[in-house]
Tab-separated table of C-alpha atoms in Angstrom:
chain	number	residue	atom	x	y	z
A	1	ASP	CA	-11.789	19.621	4.209
A	2	LYS	CA	-8.508	20.140	6.069
A	3	LYS	CA	-9.809	19.076	9.481
A	4	SER	CA	-11.078	15.698	8.329
A	5	ARG	CA	-7.860	15.088	6.354
A	6	ALA	CA	-5.723	16.010	9.348
A	7	LYS	CA	-7.809	13.749	11.576
A	8	ARG	CA	-7.088	10.832	9.251
A	9	SER	CA	-3.343	11.445	8.975
A	10	LEU	CA	-1.192	8.676	10.385
A	11	THR	CA	1.816	9.114	12.625
A	12	LYS	CA	5.071	7.313	11.852
A	13	ALA	CA	4.456	5.106	14.894
A	14	GLN	CA	1.008	4.119	13.583
A	15	ILE	CA	2.459	3.319	10.145
A	16	ARG	CA	5.229	1.243	11.743
A	17	GLU	CA	2.631	-0.686	13.782
A	18	ILE	CA	0.500	-1.383	10.679
A	19	ASN	CA	3.601	-2.470	8.738
A	20	GLN	CA	4.507	-5.017	11.423
A	21	ASP	CA	1.108	-6.762	11.397
A	22	TRP	CA	1.353	-9.259	8.535
A	23	GLN	CA	-1.839	-11.135	7.839
A	24	ASP	CA	-4.126	-12.080	5.006
A	25	THR	CA	-7.421	-10.211	5.437
A	26	SER	CA	-10.390	-9.110	3.380
A	27	ILE	CA	-8.653	-5.719	3.106
A	28	THR	CA	-5.438	-7.162	1.642
A	29	SER	CA	-7.534	-9.218	-0.790
A	30	LYS	CA	-9.554	-6.163	-1.833
A	31	LEU	CA	-6.408	-4.084	-2.335
A	32	TYR	CA	-4.774	-6.838	-4.386
A	33	GLU	CA	-7.808	-7.045	-6.677
A	34	ILE	CA	-8.019	-3.246	-7.078
A	35	ILE	CA	-4.322	-3.067	-8.007
A	36	LYS	CA	-4.563	-6.112	-10.277
A	37	SER	CA	-7.432	-4.460	-12.187
A	38	ASN	CA	-5.492	-1.152	-12.242
A	39	ASP	CA	-8.524	0.669	-10.798
A	40	ILE	CA	-6.787	3.798	-9.554
A	41	ASP	CA	-10.067	5.638	-8.946
A	42	SER	CA	-11.320	2.958	-6.545
A	43	LEU	CA	-7.944	2.855	-4.835
A	44	ALA	CA	-7.815	6.645	-4.463
A	45	TYR	CA	-11.291	6.654	-2.921
A	46	PHE	CA	-10.452	3.753	-0.586
A	47	LEU	CA	-7.271	5.506	0.582
A	48	GLN	CA	-9.113	8.778	1.071
A	49	GLU	CA	-11.686	7.072	3.283
A	50	GLU	CA	-9.272	4.685	5.049
A	51	PRO	CA	-5.682	6.000	4.760
A	52	HIS	CA	-4.247	3.226	6.953
A	53	VAL	CA	-4.996	0.588	4.304
A	54	ALA	CA	-2.149	1.938	2.154
A	55	HIS	CA	0.237	0.396	4.691
A	56	VAL	CA	-1.308	-3.053	5.274
A	57	ARG	CA	0.728	-6.155	4.525
A	58	SER	CA	-0.315	-9.698	3.755
A	59	LYS	CA	1.035	-12.806	5.460
A	60	ASP	CA	4.087	-12.900	3.170
A	61	GLY	CA	4.992	-9.317	4.092
A	62	ARG	CA	3.855	-7.868	0.790
A	63	GLY	CA	1.306	-5.136	0.389
A	64	PRO	CA	0.023	-2.534	-2.065
A	65	MET	CA	3.440	-1.114	-3.008
A	66	PHE	CA	4.819	-4.582	-3.708
A	67	TRP	CA	1.846	-5.509	-5.882
A	68	ALA	CA	1.903	-2.204	-7.767
A	69	HIS	CA	5.584	-2.680	-8.646
A	70	GLU	CA	5.127	-6.349	-9.492
A	71	MET	CA	2.260	-5.536	-11.862
A	72	GLY	CA	3.880	-2.435	-13.381
A	73	ARG	CA	1.198	-0.040	-12.089
A	74	LYS	CA	3.177	3.215	-12.266
A	75	SER	CA	0.246	5.496	-11.438
A	76	ILE	CA	-0.627	3.364	-8.405
A	77	VAL	CA	3.002	3.450	-7.230
A	78	SER	CA	2.831	7.262	-7.417
A	79	LEU	CA	-0.478	7.360	-5.531
A	80	LEU	CA	0.886	5.107	-2.791
A	81	LYS	CA	3.980	7.309	-2.473
A	82	THR	CA	1.735	10.328	-1.846
A	83	HIS	CA	0.251	8.343	1.044
A	84	GLY	CA	3.716	7.763	2.504
A	85	VAL	CA	4.103	4.108	1.541
A	86	SER	CA	7.758	3.070	1.512
A	87	GLU	CA	9.409	1.243	-1.356
A	88	LYS	CA	12.186	0.065	0.984
A	89	LEU	CA	10.249	-2.313	3.227
A	90	ARG	CA	11.189	-5.982	2.903
A	91	ASP	CA	8.915	-8.989	2.599
A	92	LYS	CA	9.467	-12.379	4.306
A	93	ASP	CA	12.180	-13.192	1.728
A	94	GLY	CA	13.998	-9.874	2.183
A	95	ILE	CA	12.769	-8.457	-1.144
A	96	THR	CA	11.746	-4.805	-1.532
A	97	PRO	CA	9.074	-3.475	-3.892
A	98	LEU	CA	11.834	-1.851	-5.949
A	99	GLU	CA	13.247	-5.304	-6.742
A	100	LEU	CA	9.981	-6.447	-8.311
A	101	GLY	CA	8.724	-5.897	-11.820
A	102	ASP	CA	9.678	-3.035	-14.055
A	103	ASP	CA	13.022	-1.406	-13.236
A	104	GLU	CA	11.760	1.787	-14.867
A	105	LEU	CA	9.269	2.434	-12.045
């Protein structure tokens, strides 16, 4: 319902804080595996239950949007966009998700 969705919405400040915390965790590993297997249903459920995970980043500064672009997962890129994940963030090497993988995404 609307109340529970609103309660789980993230502010820009919260997203910025999540984006600045780069570390390898069980969550980044789980997200990587979900994206690698192109399991959009599992990802959609995970994001519905835990919206903040859309914005996590691993130790190298990459996260779900990077992996989706790198692996050519167009439907996952779209899903992440609906959760407010930026394609303009840079990893430790200054690369953005848009510079990875398929230029058609």
